[in-house]
Amino acid sequence: MKNEEEFISTVSHEMRTPLTSIRGFAQTMLSSWDKLDDESKKKFLKIIEQQSNRLIHLVENILSVTKIPDEKLVFKKTSVNYSISTVIQIIKQKYGNYKFELNLAKDDPAIYADADKLEQILINLVENACKYSEPGSTVKVSTKETDKSVIIYVQDEGCGIDEKYADKIFEKFSRIDNPLTRKTQGSGLGLFITKSLTEKMKGKISFKNTGHGTRFELEFPQYSMEDHARCSVTS
Ligand SMILES: Nc1ncnc2c1ncn2[C@@H]1O[C@H](COP(=O)(O)OP(=O)(O)OP(=O)(O)O)[C@@H](O)[C@H]1O
Ligand SMILES: [Mg+2]
């Protein structure tokens, strides 16, 4: 099958499950309205809401994936610490029952990047760190500078990823089967988007199984004088 056909067939399959469930619960409510007590109605509406959210998330990710090849990134001097702090504030609203520990390089390292896309990358990694570990556990985000690069670590205390899946997790629609993946919703597109955007910004992404969880590592070239001289919009 051609790539495009394969993509459409996977997307349709991914959409069918939530759509079938939304239709099923709506039909049950319509046909048995008088027989259902308030609690059941509320439960069914909750499922309809959850499945609609799942569809919206899927559609947003699919749009992101299809835009990637010809999307113009807006490159500028971007503070890594500022991006991390913004992302942690956003994630805390959804994952209030996790602990976040930041250990950021003091001199505020900068990279030549699209700030919105850097935030999208960090949101995907920090959200995964929460999704695939138990509430109450700690997610650590730290930065380190080397001669020519800035390294960002996102570390969790979760279920870990077997290193034999090193390539697989970055593929479209791939989810690794484990109890936490089964419990959480996801389209399997987050890391594909994350890797594509990282590479568009001349960065690299990898991960390590720490034995007590996973540590993702992003490495970007440090902002340089050449970057300063470059024009601000590149593809
Ligand atoms: N920090 C992590 N710890 C353990 N497993 C992880 C972690 N991050 C990703 N994974 C595994 O890799 C798979 C792919 O991750 P990815 O972010 O691409 O998709 P997702 O989280 O399932 O869906 P979404 O598209 O909503 O991000 C996940 O389903 C999960 O099995
Ligand atoms: Mg994800």
PDB file of C-alpha atoms and ligand atoms in Angstrom:
ATOM      1  CA  MET A   1       0.000   0.000   0.000  1.00  0.00           C
ATOM      2  CA  LYS A   2       1.181   3.523  -0.740  1.00  0.00           C
ATOM      3  CA  ASN A   3       2.121   5.641   2.262  1.00  0.00           C
ATOM      4  CA  GLU A   4      -0.809   7.980   1.800  1.00  0.00           C
ATOM      5  CA  GLU A   5      -3.361   5.151   1.528  1.00  0.00           C
ATOM      6  CA  GLU A   6      -1.872   3.517   4.590  1.00  0.00           C
ATOM      7  CA  PHE A   7      -2.150   6.804   6.515  1.00  0.00           C
ATOM      8  CA  ILE A   8      -5.812   7.292   5.523  1.00  0.00           C
ATOM      9  CA  SER A   9      -6.653   3.720   6.400  1.00  0.00           C
ATOM     10  CA  THR A  10      -5.007   4.012   9.861  1.00  0.00           C
ATOM     11  CA  VAL A  11      -6.651   7.387  10.526  1.00  0.00           C
ATOM     12  CA  SER A  12     -10.101   6.025   9.605  1.00  0.00           C
ATOM     13  CA  HIS A  13      -9.534   3.070  11.879  1.00  0.00           C
ATOM     14  CA  GLU A  14      -8.436   5.331  14.768  1.00  0.00           C
ATOM     15  CA  MET A  15     -11.537   7.492  14.305  1.00  0.00           C
ATOM     16  CA  ARG A  16     -13.987   4.647  14.085  1.00  0.00           C
ATOM     17  CA  THR A  17     -13.621   3.528  17.720  1.00  0.00           C
ATOM     18  CA  PRO A  18     -14.558   6.848  19.385  1.00  0.00           C
ATOM     19  CA  LEU A  19     -17.241   7.578  16.754  1.00  0.00           C
ATOM     20  CA  THR A  20     -18.873   4.181  17.252  1.00  0.00           C
ATOM     21  CA  SER A  21     -18.907   4.705  20.981  1.00  0.00           C
ATOM     22  CA  ILE A  22     -20.377   8.244  20.694  1.00  0.00           C
ATOM     23  CA  ARG A  23     -23.123   7.006  18.357  1.00  0.00           C
ATOM     24  CA  GLY A  24     -23.857   3.963  20.552  1.00  0.00           C
ATOM     25  CA  PHE A  25     -24.286   5.957  23.764  1.00  0.00           C
ATOM     26  CA  ALA A  26     -26.304   8.690  22.017  1.00  0.00           C
ATOM     27  CA  GLN A  27     -28.635   6.048  20.500  1.00  0.00           C
ATOM     28  CA  THR A  28     -29.094   4.329  23.876  1.00  0.00           C
ATOM     29  CA  MET A  29     -29.964   7.644  25.519  1.00  0.00           C
ATOM     30  CA  LEU A  30     -32.467   8.543  22.784  1.00  0.00           C
ATOM     31  CA  SER A  31     -34.219   5.170  22.736  1.00  0.00           C
ATOM     32  CA  SER A  32     -34.303   4.602  26.523  1.00  0.00           C
ATOM     33  CA  TRP A  33     -34.479   8.169  27.890  1.00  0.00           C
ATOM     34  CA  ASP A  34     -37.462   7.517  30.211  1.00  0.00           C
ATOM     35  CA  LYS A  35     -36.016   4.259  31.562  1.00  0.00           C
ATOM     36  CA  LEU A  36     -32.604   5.653  32.440  1.00  0.00           C
ATOM     37  CA  ASP A  37     -31.914   7.166  35.854  1.00  0.00           C
ATOM     38  CA  ASP A  38     -30.009  10.464  36.157  1.00  0.00           C
ATOM     39  CA  GLU A  39     -26.792   8.740  37.182  1.00  0.00           C
ATOM     40  CA  SER A  40     -26.712   6.557  34.047  1.00  0.00           C
ATOM     41  CA  LYS A  41     -27.498   9.552  31.833  1.00  0.00           C
ATOM     42  CA  LYS A  42     -24.618  11.441  33.399  1.00  0.00           C
ATOM     43  CA  LYS A  43     -22.282   8.470  32.953  1.00  0.00           C
ATOM     44  CA  PHE A  44     -23.206   8.120  29.278  1.00  0.00           C
ATOM     45  CA  LEU A  45     -22.783  11.853  28.630  1.00  0.00           C
ATOM     46  CA  LYS A  46     -19.362  11.702  30.322  1.00  0.00           C
ATOM     47  CA  ILE A  47     -18.309   8.926  27.917  1.00  0.00           C
ATOM     48  CA  ILE A  48     -19.589  10.955  24.948  1.00  0.00           C
ATOM     49  CA  GLU A  49     -17.565  13.944  26.179  1.00  0.00           C
ATOM     50  CA  GLN A  50     -14.393  11.855  26.687  1.00  0.00           C
ATOM     51  CA  GLN A  51     -14.654  10.238  23.283  1.00  0.00           C
ATOM     52  CA  SER A  52     -15.257  13.640  21.623  1.00  0.00           C
ATOM     53  CA  ASN A  53     -12.108  14.950  23.331  1.00  0.00           C
ATOM     54  CA  ARG A  54     -10.209  11.928  22.036  1.00  0.00           C
ATOM     55  CA  LEU A  55     -11.402  12.708  18.480  1.00  0.00           C
ATOM     56  CA  ILE A  56     -10.456  16.383  18.770  1.00  0.00           C
ATOM     57  CA  HIS A  57      -6.968  15.443  20.042  1.00  0.00           C
ATOM     58  CA  LEU A  58      -6.587  12.973  17.169  1.00  0.00           C
ATOM     59  CA  VAL A  59      -7.682  15.511  14.539  1.00  0.00           C
ATOM     60  CA  GLU A  60      -5.327  18.173  15.980  1.00  0.00           C
ATOM     61  CA  ASN A  61      -2.406  15.727  15.845  1.00  0.00           C
ATOM     62  CA  ILE A  62      -3.266  14.621  12.301  1.00  0.00           C
ATOM     63  CA  LEU A  63      -3.364  18.256  11.184  1.00  0.00           C
ATOM     64  CA  SER A  64       0.022  18.771  12.815  1.00  0.00           C
ATOM     65  CA  VAL A  65       1.462  15.729  11.020  1.00  0.00           C
ATOM     66  CA  THR A  66       0.187  16.743   7.570  1.00  0.00           C
ATOM     67  CA  LYS A  67       1.437  20.322   8.001  1.00  0.00           C
ATOM     68  CA  ILE A  68       5.000  19.344   8.985  1.00  0.00           C
ATOM     69  CA  PRO A  69       6.621  18.863   5.527  1.00  0.00           C
ATOM     70  CA  ASP A  70       5.944  22.378   4.219  1.00  0.00           C
ATOM     71  CA  GLU A  71       5.357  24.347   7.375  1.00  0.00           C
ATOM     72  CA  LYS A  72       7.498  27.464   7.641  1.00  0.00           C
ATOM     73  CA  LEU A  73       9.123  27.732  11.030  1.00  0.00           C
ATOM     74  CA  VAL A  74       9.782  31.140  12.513  1.00  0.00           C
ATOM     75  CA  PHE A  75      13.355  30.947  13.826  1.00  0.00           C
ATOM     76  CA  LYS A  76      14.576  33.359  16.446  1.00  0.00           C
ATOM     77  CA  LYS A  77      16.723  33.471  19.564  1.00  0.00           C
ATOM     78  CA  THR A  78      14.725  31.339  22.016  1.00  0.00           C
ATOM     79  CA  SER A  79      15.317  31.028  25.747  1.00  0.00           C
ATOM     80  CA  VAL A  80      15.198  27.378  26.742  1.00  0.00           C
ATOM     81  CA  ASN A  81      14.487  28.121  30.422  1.00  0.00           C
ATOM     82  CA  TYR A  82      11.568  30.389  29.555  1.00  0.00           C
ATOM     83  CA  SER A  83      10.036  27.747  27.244  1.00  0.00           C
ATOM     84  CA  ILE A  84      10.390  25.070  29.919  1.00  0.00           C
ATOM     85  CA  SER A  85       8.788  27.269  32.619  1.00  0.00           C
ATOM     86  CA  THR A  86       5.864  28.117  30.309  1.00  0.00           C
ATOM     87  CA  VAL A  87       5.278  24.449  29.501  1.00  0.00           C
ATOM     88  CA  ILE A  88       5.416  23.359  33.144  1.00  0.00           C
ATOM     89  CA  GLN A  89       2.785  25.984  34.034  1.00  0.00           C
ATOM     90  CA  ILE A  90       0.487  24.645  31.292  1.00  0.00           C
ATOM     91  CA  ILE A  91       1.014  20.980  32.212  1.00  0.00           C
ATOM     92  CA  LYS A  92       0.510  21.646  35.955  1.00  0.00           C
ATOM     93  CA  GLN A  93      -3.075  22.701  35.261  1.00  0.00           C
ATOM     94  CA  LYS A  94      -3.884  19.278  33.826  1.00  0.00           C
ATOM     95  CA  TYR A  95      -1.558  17.157  35.982  1.00  0.00           C
ATOM     96  CA  GLY A  96      -1.832  18.876  39.377  1.00  0.00           C
ATOM     97  CA  ASN A  97      -1.260  15.592  41.211  1.00  0.00           C
ATOM     98  CA  TYR A  98       2.323  15.179  39.934  1.00  0.00           C
ATOM     99  CA  LYS A  99       5.481  16.782  41.326  1.00  0.00           C
ATOM    100  CA  PHE A 100       7.675  18.794  38.998  1.00  0.00           C
ATOM    101  CA  GLU A 101      11.345  19.429  39.667  1.00  0.00           C
ATOM    102  CA  LEU A 102      13.294  21.893  37.548  1.00  0.00           C
ATOM    103  CA  ASN A 103      17.060  22.067  37.416  1.00  0.00           C
ATOM    104  CA  LEU A 104      17.850  24.680  34.804  1.00  0.00           C
ATOM    105  CA  ALA A 105      21.241  26.029  33.679  1.00  0.00           C
ATOM    106  CA  LYS A 106      21.804  29.346  35.470  1.00  0.00           C
ATOM    107  CA  ASP A 107      22.953  31.452  32.534  1.00  0.00           C
ATOM    108  CA  ASP A 108      19.732  31.009  30.517  1.00  0.00           C
ATOM    109  CA  PRO A 109      20.991  29.176  27.400  1.00  0.00           C
ATOM    110  CA  ALA A 110      19.449  30.103  24.065  1.00  0.00           C
ATOM    111  CA  ILE A 111      18.914  28.187  20.831  1.00  0.00           C
ATOM    112  CA  TYR A 112      17.942  29.243  17.309  1.00  0.00           C
ATOM    113  CA  ALA A 113      14.415  27.848  17.146  1.00  0.00           C
ATOM    114  CA  ASP A 114      10.714  28.387  16.596  1.00  0.00           C
ATOM    115  CA  ALA A 115       9.539  29.106  20.153  1.00  0.00           C
ATOM    116  CA  ASP A 116       5.999  27.743  19.614  1.00  0.00           C
ATOM    117  CA  LYS A 117       7.330  24.506  18.168  1.00  0.00           C
ATOM    118  CA  LEU A 118       9.856  24.136  20.987  1.00  0.00           C
ATOM    119  CA  GLU A 119       6.933  24.425  23.409  1.00  0.00           C
ATOM    120  CA  GLN A 120       4.971  21.828  21.414  1.00  0.00           C
ATOM    121  CA  ILE A 121       7.954  19.439  21.657  1.00  0.00           C
ATOM    122  CA  LEU A 122       8.300  19.990  25.409  1.00  0.00           C
ATOM    123  CA  ILE A 123       4.555  19.630  26.027  1.00  0.00           C
ATOM    124  CA  ASN A 124       4.557  16.251  24.258  1.00  0.00           C
ATOM    125  CA  LEU A 125       7.513  14.991  26.323  1.00  0.00           C
ATOM    126  CA  VAL A 126       6.361  16.341  29.702  1.00  0.00           C
ATOM    127  CA  GLU A 127       2.797  15.155  29.091  1.00  0.00           C
ATOM    128  CA  ASN A 128       4.086  11.671  28.214  1.00  0.00           C
ATOM    129  CA  ALA A 129       6.221  11.700  31.370  1.00  0.00           C
ATOM    130  CA  CYS A 130       3.004  12.230  33.390  1.00  0.00           C
ATOM    131  CA  LYS A 131       0.780   9.925  31.327  1.00  0.00           C
ATOM    132  CA  TYR A 132       3.134   6.974  31.606  1.00  0.00           C
ATOM    133  CA  SER A 133       3.867   7.248  35.315  1.00  0.00           C
ATOM    134  CA  GLU A 134       1.661   7.091  38.406  1.00  0.00           C
ATOM    135  CA  PRO A 135       0.111  10.246  39.930  1.00  0.00           C
ATOM    136  CA  GLY A 136       2.204  11.500  42.846  1.00  0.00           C
ATOM    137  CA  SER A 137       5.472  10.684  41.122  1.00  0.00           C
ATOM    138  CA  THR A 138       8.085  13.260  40.147  1.00  0.00           C
ATOM    139  CA  VAL A 139       8.838  14.566  36.657  1.00  0.00           C
ATOM    140  CA  LYS A 140      12.248  16.224  36.387  1.00  0.00           C
ATOM    141  CA  VAL A 141      13.212  18.678  33.678  1.00  0.00           C
ATOM    142  CA  SER A 142      16.817  19.788  33.527  1.00  0.00           C
ATOM    143  CA  THR A 143      19.149  21.556  31.132  1.00  0.00           C
ATOM    144  CA  LYS A 144      22.861  21.362  30.540  1.00  0.00           C
ATOM    145  CA  GLU A 145      25.216  23.295  28.284  1.00  0.00           C
ATOM    146  CA  THR A 146      28.156  21.838  26.457  1.00  0.00           C
ATOM    147  CA  ASP A 147      30.600  23.693  24.208  1.00  0.00           C
ATOM    148  CA  LYS A 148      28.269  23.854  21.256  1.00  0.00           C
ATOM    149  CA  SER A 149      24.925  22.533  22.392  1.00  0.00           C
ATOM    150  CA  VAL A 150      22.098  22.798  24.873  1.00  0.00           C
ATOM    151  CA  ILE A 151      20.711  19.546  26.248  1.00  0.00           C
ATOM    152  CA  ILE A 152      17.254  19.207  27.777  1.00  0.00           C
ATOM    153  CA  TYR A 153      16.337  16.143  29.861  1.00  0.00           C
ATOM    154  CA  VAL A 154      12.781  15.096  30.694  1.00  0.00           C
ATOM    155  CA  GLN A 155      12.859  12.302  33.239  1.00  0.00           C
ATOM    156  CA  ASP A 156      10.015  10.348  34.807  1.00  0.00           C
ATOM    157  CA  GLU A 157       9.556   7.558  37.358  1.00  0.00           C
ATOM    158  CA  GLY A 158       7.138   5.637  35.190  1.00  0.00           C
ATOM    159  CA  CYS A 159       6.809   2.299  33.463  1.00  0.00           C
ATOM    160  CA  GLY A 160       9.866   2.850  31.252  1.00  0.00           C
ATOM    161  CA  ILE A 161      10.301   1.927  27.597  1.00  0.00           C
ATOM    162  CA  ASP A 162      12.210  -1.142  26.514  1.00  0.00           C
ATOM    163  CA  GLU A 163      15.169   0.104  24.475  1.00  0.00           C
ATOM    164  CA  LYS A 164      14.323  -2.388  21.744  1.00  0.00           C
ATOM    165  CA  TYR A 165      11.510   0.045  20.860  1.00  0.00           C
ATOM    166  CA  ALA A 166      14.036   2.862  20.266  1.00  0.00           C
ATOM    167  CA  ASP A 167      12.870   3.408  16.666  1.00  0.00           C
ATOM    168  CA  LYS A 168       9.308   2.197  16.927  1.00  0.00           C
ATOM    169  CA  ILE A 169       8.062   4.802  19.424  1.00  0.00           C
ATOM    170  CA  PHE A 170       8.926   7.618  16.990  1.00  0.00           C
ATOM    171  CA  GLU A 171       6.824   6.105  14.188  1.00  0.00           C
ATOM    172  CA  LYS A 172       3.321   7.323  13.318  1.00  0.00           C
ATOM    173  CA  PHE A 173       0.492   5.756  15.342  1.00  0.00           C
ATOM    174  CA  SER A 174       2.809   3.533  17.380  1.00  0.00           C
ATOM    175  CA  ARG A 175       1.910   2.812  20.966  1.00  0.00           C
ATOM    176  CA  ILE A 176       3.782   0.306  23.117  1.00  0.00           C
ATOM    177  CA  ASP A 177       1.566  -2.196  24.843  1.00  0.00           C
ATOM    178  CA  ASN A 178       1.788  -1.863  28.635  1.00  0.00           C
ATOM    179  CA  PRO A 179      -0.756  -1.367  31.432  1.00  0.00           C
ATOM    180  CA  LEU A 180      -0.334   2.436  31.497  1.00  0.00           C
ATOM    181  CA  THR A 181      -0.667   2.776  27.707  1.00  0.00           C
ATOM    182  CA  ARG A 182      -3.857   0.741  27.873  1.00  0.00           C
ATOM    183  CA  LYS A 183      -5.184   3.005  30.651  1.00  0.00           C
ATOM    184  CA  THR A 184      -4.416   6.300  28.889  1.00  0.00           C
ATOM    185  CA  GLN A 185      -5.706   7.672  25.618  1.00  0.00           C
ATOM    186  CA  GLY A 186      -3.405   8.688  22.835  1.00  0.00           C
ATOM    187  CA  SER A 187      -3.038   8.659  19.092  1.00  0.00           C
ATOM    188  CA  GLY A 188       0.577   7.497  18.956  1.00  0.00           C
ATOM    189  CA  LEU A 189       1.458  10.637  16.996  1.00  0.00           C
ATOM    190  CA  GLY A 190       3.034  12.788  19.734  1.00  0.00           C
ATOM    191  CA  LEU A 191       6.584  11.442  19.458  1.00  0.00           C
ATOM    192  CA  PHE A 192       6.472  11.335  15.655  1.00  0.00           C
ATOM    193  CA  ILE A 193       5.575  15.055  15.667  1.00  0.00           C
ATOM    194  CA  THR A 194       8.179  15.736  18.369  1.00  0.00           C
ATOM    195  CA  LYS A 195      11.001  14.055  16.428  1.00  0.00           C
ATOM    196  CA  SER A 196      10.055  15.720  13.113  1.00  0.00           C
ATOM    197  CA  LEU A 197       9.954  19.185  14.694  1.00  0.00           C
ATOM    198  CA  THR A 198      13.189  18.598  16.633  1.00  0.00           C
ATOM    199  CA  GLU A 199      15.014  17.627  13.452  1.00  0.00           C
ATOM    200  CA  LYS A 200      13.587  20.637  11.592  1.00  0.00           C
ATOM    201  CA  MET A 201      15.325  22.723  14.254  1.00  0.00           C
ATOM    202  CA  LYS A 202      18.635  20.843  13.765  1.00  0.00           C
ATOM    203  CA  GLY A 203      18.136  18.973  17.035  1.00  0.00           C
ATOM    204  CA  LYS A 204      18.359  15.318  18.031  1.00  0.00           C
ATOM    205  CA  ILE A 205      16.107  13.254  20.281  1.00  0.00           C
ATOM    206  CA  SER A 206      16.805  10.004  22.100  1.00  0.00           C
ATOM    207  CA  PHE A 207      15.801   8.234  25.302  1.00  0.00           C
ATOM    208  CA  LYS A 208      17.247   5.977  27.986  1.00  0.00           C
ATOM    209  CA  ASN A 209      15.627   3.509  30.276  1.00  0.00           C
ATOM    210  CA  THR A 210      16.916   4.547  33.707  1.00  0.00           C
ATOM    211  CA  GLY A 211      15.695   1.405  35.446  1.00  0.00           C
ATOM    212  CA  HIS A 212      13.171   3.535  37.401  1.00  0.00           C
ATOM    213  CA  GLY A 213      11.539   5.208  34.408  1.00  0.00           C
ATOM    214  CA  THR A 214      12.465   6.947  31.199  1.00  0.00           C
ATOM    215  CA  ARG A 215      14.728   9.882  30.416  1.00  0.00           C
ATOM    216  CA  PHE A 216      14.224  11.690  27.124  1.00  0.00           C
ATOM    217  CA  GLU A 217      17.088  13.817  25.861  1.00  0.00           C
ATOM    218  CA  LEU A 218      16.879  16.693  23.385  1.00  0.00           C
ATOM    219  CA  GLU A 219      20.060  18.230  22.015  1.00  0.00           C
ATOM    220  CA  PHE A 220      20.061  21.515  20.079  1.00  0.00           C
ATOM    221  CA  PRO A 221      22.958  23.604  18.766  1.00  0.00           C
ATOM    222  CA  GLN A 222      23.579  26.670  20.948  1.00  0.00           C
ATOM    223  CA  TYR A 223      22.533  30.024  19.549  1.00  0.00           C
ATOM    224  CA  SER A 224      25.534  31.357  17.639  1.00  0.00           C
ATOM    225  CA  MET A 225      26.759  34.490  15.898  1.00  0.00           C
ATOM    226  CA  GLU A 226      25.872  32.912  12.527  1.00  0.00           C
ATOM    227  CA  ASP A 227      22.303  32.421  13.734  1.00  0.00           C
ATOM    228  CA  HIS A 228      22.241  36.059  14.724  1.00  0.00           C
ATOM    229  CA  ALA A 229      23.153  37.045  11.187  1.00  0.00           C
ATOM    230  CA  ARG A 230      20.616  34.773   9.524  1.00  0.00           C
ATOM    231  CA  CYS A 231      17.264  35.933   8.286  1.00  0.00           C
ATOM    232  CA  SER A 232      14.439  35.306  10.747  1.00  0.00           C
ATOM    233  CA  VAL A 233      12.122  33.193   8.550  1.00  0.00           C
ATOM    234  CA  THR A 234      13.391  29.949   7.060  1.00  0.00           C
ATOM    235  CA  SER A 235      11.690  26.766   6.008  1.00  0.00           C
TER     236      SER A 235
HETATM  237  N1  LIG B   1       7.738   8.682  29.134  1.00  0.00           N
HETATM  238  C1  LIG B   1       7.278   7.523  28.661  1.00  0.00           C
HETATM  239  N2  LIG B   1       7.299   6.399  29.438  1.00  0.00           N
HETATM  240  C2  LIG B   1       6.845   5.218  28.977  1.00  0.00           C
HETATM  241  N3  LIG B   1       6.337   5.019  27.750  1.00  0.00           N
HETATM  242  C3  LIG B   1       6.280   6.083  26.924  1.00  0.00           C
HETATM  243  C4  LIG B   1       6.745   7.394  27.331  1.00  0.00           C
HETATM  244  N4  LIG B   1       6.586   8.241  26.293  1.00  0.00           N
HETATM  245  C5  LIG B   1       6.041   7.511  25.289  1.00  0.00           C
HETATM  246  N5  LIG B   1       5.851   6.214  25.663  1.00  0.00           N
HETATM  247  C6  LIG B   1       5.328   5.112  24.826  1.00  0.00           C
HETATM  248  O1  LIG B   1       5.491   5.480  23.466  1.00  0.00           O
HETATM  249  C7  LIG B   1       4.220   5.492  22.799  1.00  0.00           C
HETATM  250  C8  LIG B   1       4.217   6.600  21.763  1.00  0.00           C
HETATM  251  O2  LIG B   1       4.168   7.887  22.398  1.00  0.00           O
HETATM  252  P1  LIG B   1       3.435   9.103  21.676  1.00  0.00           P
HETATM  253  O3  LIG B   1       3.593  10.307  22.507  1.00  0.00           O
HETATM  254  O4  LIG B   1       3.904   9.128  20.270  1.00  0.00           O
HETATM  255  O5  LIG B   1       1.919   8.644  21.597  1.00  0.00           O
HETATM  256  P2  LIG B   1       0.753   8.656  22.698  1.00  0.00           P
HETATM  257  O6  LIG B   1       1.202   9.315  23.960  1.00  0.00           O
HETATM  258  O7  LIG B   1       0.277   7.245  22.779  1.00  0.00           O
HETATM  259  O8  LIG B   1      -0.365   9.525  21.967  1.00  0.00           O
HETATM  260  P3  LIG B   1      -0.344  11.113  21.665  1.00  0.00           P
HETATM  261  O9  LIG B   1      -0.420  11.181  20.177  1.00  0.00           O
HETATM  262  O10 LIG B   1      -1.556  11.575  22.367  1.00  0.00           O
HETATM  263  O11 LIG B   1       0.932  11.677  22.186  1.00  0.00           O
HETATM  264  C9  LIG B   1       3.187   5.667  23.900  1.00  0.00           C
HETATM  265  O12 LIG B   1       1.945   5.113  23.538  1.00  0.00           O
HETATM  266  C10 LIG B   1       3.828   4.890  25.058  1.00  0.00           C
HETATM  267  O13 LIG B   1       3.556   3.499  24.899  1.00  0.00           O
HETATM  268 MG    MG B   2       2.121  11.286  23.761  1.00  0.00          MG
END
